[in-house]
PDB file of C-alpha atoms in Angstrom:
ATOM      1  CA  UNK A   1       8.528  -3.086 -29.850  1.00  0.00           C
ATOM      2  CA  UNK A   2       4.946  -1.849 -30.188  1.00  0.00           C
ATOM      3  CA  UNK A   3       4.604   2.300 -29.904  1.00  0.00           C
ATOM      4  CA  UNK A   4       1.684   4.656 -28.230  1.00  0.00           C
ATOM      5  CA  UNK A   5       0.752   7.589 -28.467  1.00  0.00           C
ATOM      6  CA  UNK A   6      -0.631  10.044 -25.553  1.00  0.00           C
ATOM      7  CA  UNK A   7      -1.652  13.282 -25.302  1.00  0.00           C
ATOM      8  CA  UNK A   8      -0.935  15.100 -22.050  1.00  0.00           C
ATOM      9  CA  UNK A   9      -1.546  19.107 -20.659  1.00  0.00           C
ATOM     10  CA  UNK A  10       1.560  21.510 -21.025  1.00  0.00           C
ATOM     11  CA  UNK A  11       1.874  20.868 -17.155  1.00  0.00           C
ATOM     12  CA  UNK A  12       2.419  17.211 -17.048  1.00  0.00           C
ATOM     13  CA  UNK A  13       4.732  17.350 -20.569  1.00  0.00           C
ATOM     14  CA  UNK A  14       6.819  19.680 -18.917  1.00  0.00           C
ATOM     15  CA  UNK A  15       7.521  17.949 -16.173  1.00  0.00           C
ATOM     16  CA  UNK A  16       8.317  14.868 -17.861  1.00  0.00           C
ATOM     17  CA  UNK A  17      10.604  16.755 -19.783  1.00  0.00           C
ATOM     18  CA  UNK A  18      11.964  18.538 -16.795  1.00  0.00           C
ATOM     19  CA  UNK A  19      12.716  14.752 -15.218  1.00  0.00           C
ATOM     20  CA  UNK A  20      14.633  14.044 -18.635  1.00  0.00           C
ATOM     21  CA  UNK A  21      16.526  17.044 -18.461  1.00  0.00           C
ATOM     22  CA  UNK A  22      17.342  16.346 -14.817  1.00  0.00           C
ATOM     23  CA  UNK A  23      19.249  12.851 -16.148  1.00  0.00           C
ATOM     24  CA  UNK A  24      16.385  11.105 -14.222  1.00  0.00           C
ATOM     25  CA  UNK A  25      15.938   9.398 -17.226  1.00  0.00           C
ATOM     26  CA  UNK A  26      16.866   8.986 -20.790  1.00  0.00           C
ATOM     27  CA  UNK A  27      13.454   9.663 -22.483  1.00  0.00           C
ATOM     28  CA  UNK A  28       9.836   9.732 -22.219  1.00  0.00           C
ATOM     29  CA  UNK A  29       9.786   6.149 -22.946  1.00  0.00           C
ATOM     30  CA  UNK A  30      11.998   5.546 -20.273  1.00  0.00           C
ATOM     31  CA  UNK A  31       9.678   7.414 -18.028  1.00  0.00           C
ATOM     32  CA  UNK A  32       6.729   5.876 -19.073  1.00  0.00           C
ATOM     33  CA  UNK A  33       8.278   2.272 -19.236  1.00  0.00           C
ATOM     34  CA  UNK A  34       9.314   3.226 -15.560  1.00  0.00           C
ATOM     35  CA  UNK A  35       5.951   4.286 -14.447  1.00  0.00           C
ATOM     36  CA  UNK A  36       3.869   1.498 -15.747  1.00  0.00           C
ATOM     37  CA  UNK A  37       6.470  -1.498 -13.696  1.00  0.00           C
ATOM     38  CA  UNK A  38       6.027   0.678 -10.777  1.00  0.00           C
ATOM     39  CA  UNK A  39       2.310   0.449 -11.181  1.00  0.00           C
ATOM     40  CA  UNK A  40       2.700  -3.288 -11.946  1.00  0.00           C
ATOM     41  CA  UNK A  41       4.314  -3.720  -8.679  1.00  0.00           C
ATOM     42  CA  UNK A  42       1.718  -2.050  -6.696  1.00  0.00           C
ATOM     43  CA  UNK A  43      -1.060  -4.046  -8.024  1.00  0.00           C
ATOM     44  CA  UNK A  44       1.341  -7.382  -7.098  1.00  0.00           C
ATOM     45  CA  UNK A  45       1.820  -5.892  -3.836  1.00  0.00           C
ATOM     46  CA  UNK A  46      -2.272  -5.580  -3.483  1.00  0.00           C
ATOM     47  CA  UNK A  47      -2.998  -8.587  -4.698  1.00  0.00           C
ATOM     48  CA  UNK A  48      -0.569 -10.150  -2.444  1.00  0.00           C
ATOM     49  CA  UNK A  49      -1.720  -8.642   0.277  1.00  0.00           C
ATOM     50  CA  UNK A  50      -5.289  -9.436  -0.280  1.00  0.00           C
ATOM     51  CA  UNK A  51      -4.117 -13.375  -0.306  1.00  0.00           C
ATOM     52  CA  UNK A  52      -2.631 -12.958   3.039  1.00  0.00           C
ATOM     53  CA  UNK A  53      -5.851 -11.078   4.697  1.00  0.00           C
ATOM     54  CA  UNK A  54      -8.569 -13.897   2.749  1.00  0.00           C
ATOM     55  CA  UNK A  55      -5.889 -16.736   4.673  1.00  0.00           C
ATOM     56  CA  UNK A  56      -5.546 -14.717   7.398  1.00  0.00           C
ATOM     57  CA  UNK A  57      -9.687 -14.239   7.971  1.00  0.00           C
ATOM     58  CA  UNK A  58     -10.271 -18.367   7.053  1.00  0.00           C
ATOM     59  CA  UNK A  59      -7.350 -19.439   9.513  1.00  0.00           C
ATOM     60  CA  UNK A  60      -9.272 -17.076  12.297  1.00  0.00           C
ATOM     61  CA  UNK A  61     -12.650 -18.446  11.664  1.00  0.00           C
ATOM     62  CA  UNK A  62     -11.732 -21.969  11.546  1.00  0.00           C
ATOM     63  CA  UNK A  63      -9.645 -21.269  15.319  1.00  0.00           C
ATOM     64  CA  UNK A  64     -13.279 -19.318  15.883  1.00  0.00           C
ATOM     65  CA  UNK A  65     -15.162 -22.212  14.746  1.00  0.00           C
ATOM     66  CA  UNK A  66     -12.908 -24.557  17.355  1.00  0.00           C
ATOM     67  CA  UNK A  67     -13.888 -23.010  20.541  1.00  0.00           C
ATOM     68  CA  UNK A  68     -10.388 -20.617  20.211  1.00  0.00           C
ATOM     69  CA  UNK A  69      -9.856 -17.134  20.198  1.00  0.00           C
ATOM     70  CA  UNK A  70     -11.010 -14.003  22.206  1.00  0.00           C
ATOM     71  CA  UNK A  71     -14.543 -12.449  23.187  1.00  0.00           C
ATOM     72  CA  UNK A  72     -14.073  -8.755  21.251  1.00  0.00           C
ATOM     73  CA  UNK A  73     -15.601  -7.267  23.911  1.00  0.00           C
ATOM     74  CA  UNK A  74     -13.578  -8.730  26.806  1.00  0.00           C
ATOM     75  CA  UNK A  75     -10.278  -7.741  24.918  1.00  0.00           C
ATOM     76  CA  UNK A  76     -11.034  -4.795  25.073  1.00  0.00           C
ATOM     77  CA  UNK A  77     -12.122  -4.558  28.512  1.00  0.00           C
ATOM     78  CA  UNK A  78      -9.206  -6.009  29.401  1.00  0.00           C
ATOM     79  CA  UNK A  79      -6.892  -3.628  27.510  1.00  0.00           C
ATOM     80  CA  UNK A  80      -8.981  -0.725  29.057  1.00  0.00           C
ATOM     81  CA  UNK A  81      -7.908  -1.975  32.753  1.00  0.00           C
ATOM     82  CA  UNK A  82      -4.392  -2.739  31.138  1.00  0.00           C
ATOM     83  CA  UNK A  83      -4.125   1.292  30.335  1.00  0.00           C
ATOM     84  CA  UNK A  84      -5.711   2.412  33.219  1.00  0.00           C
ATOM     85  CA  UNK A  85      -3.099   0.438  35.848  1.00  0.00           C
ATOM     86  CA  UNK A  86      -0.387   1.865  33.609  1.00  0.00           C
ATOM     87  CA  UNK A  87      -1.511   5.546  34.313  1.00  0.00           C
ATOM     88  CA  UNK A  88      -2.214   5.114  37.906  1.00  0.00           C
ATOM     89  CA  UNK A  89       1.117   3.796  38.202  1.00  0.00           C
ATOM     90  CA  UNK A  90       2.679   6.445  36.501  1.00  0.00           C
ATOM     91  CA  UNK A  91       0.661   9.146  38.789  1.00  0.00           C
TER      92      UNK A  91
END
């Protein structure tokens, strides 16, 4: 297994040390083994979800392209009277 070095403030050491001591985990390795799959995770997780916006965006402007799909500007209108009947009937 391949080693690093870092250098960190008092602040951030301590704290580290502080999770250690709390039986959080076993060392700073362990920490900073733990921190970097975390971060690995969250990039998969972006990545991921980029995939399913870029299919998302093609699959709506190929339904676009096909005569499908809703005027912008007329759902809205049409959620605008939606609301409005719902608070008159409340009143």
């Amino acid at each position: 297994m391949a080693s690093m070095n870092i250098s960190l403030p008092d602040p951030m050491r301590d704290y580290v040390q502080n999770r250690i001591d709390s039986g959080q985990y076993a060392s700073v390795s362990d920490y900073v083994r733990d921190l970097i799959r975390r971060d690995q995770g969250g990039v998969e997780d972006e990545e991921r979800w980029l995939r399913d916006l870029d299919a998302s965006i093609v699959q709506s402007l190929a339904e676009m392209s096909a005569g499908g799909g809703v005027d912008l500007d007329e759902a809205c209108d049409m959620a605008l009277r939606d609301l409005d009947r719902a608070g008159k009937a409340r009143r």
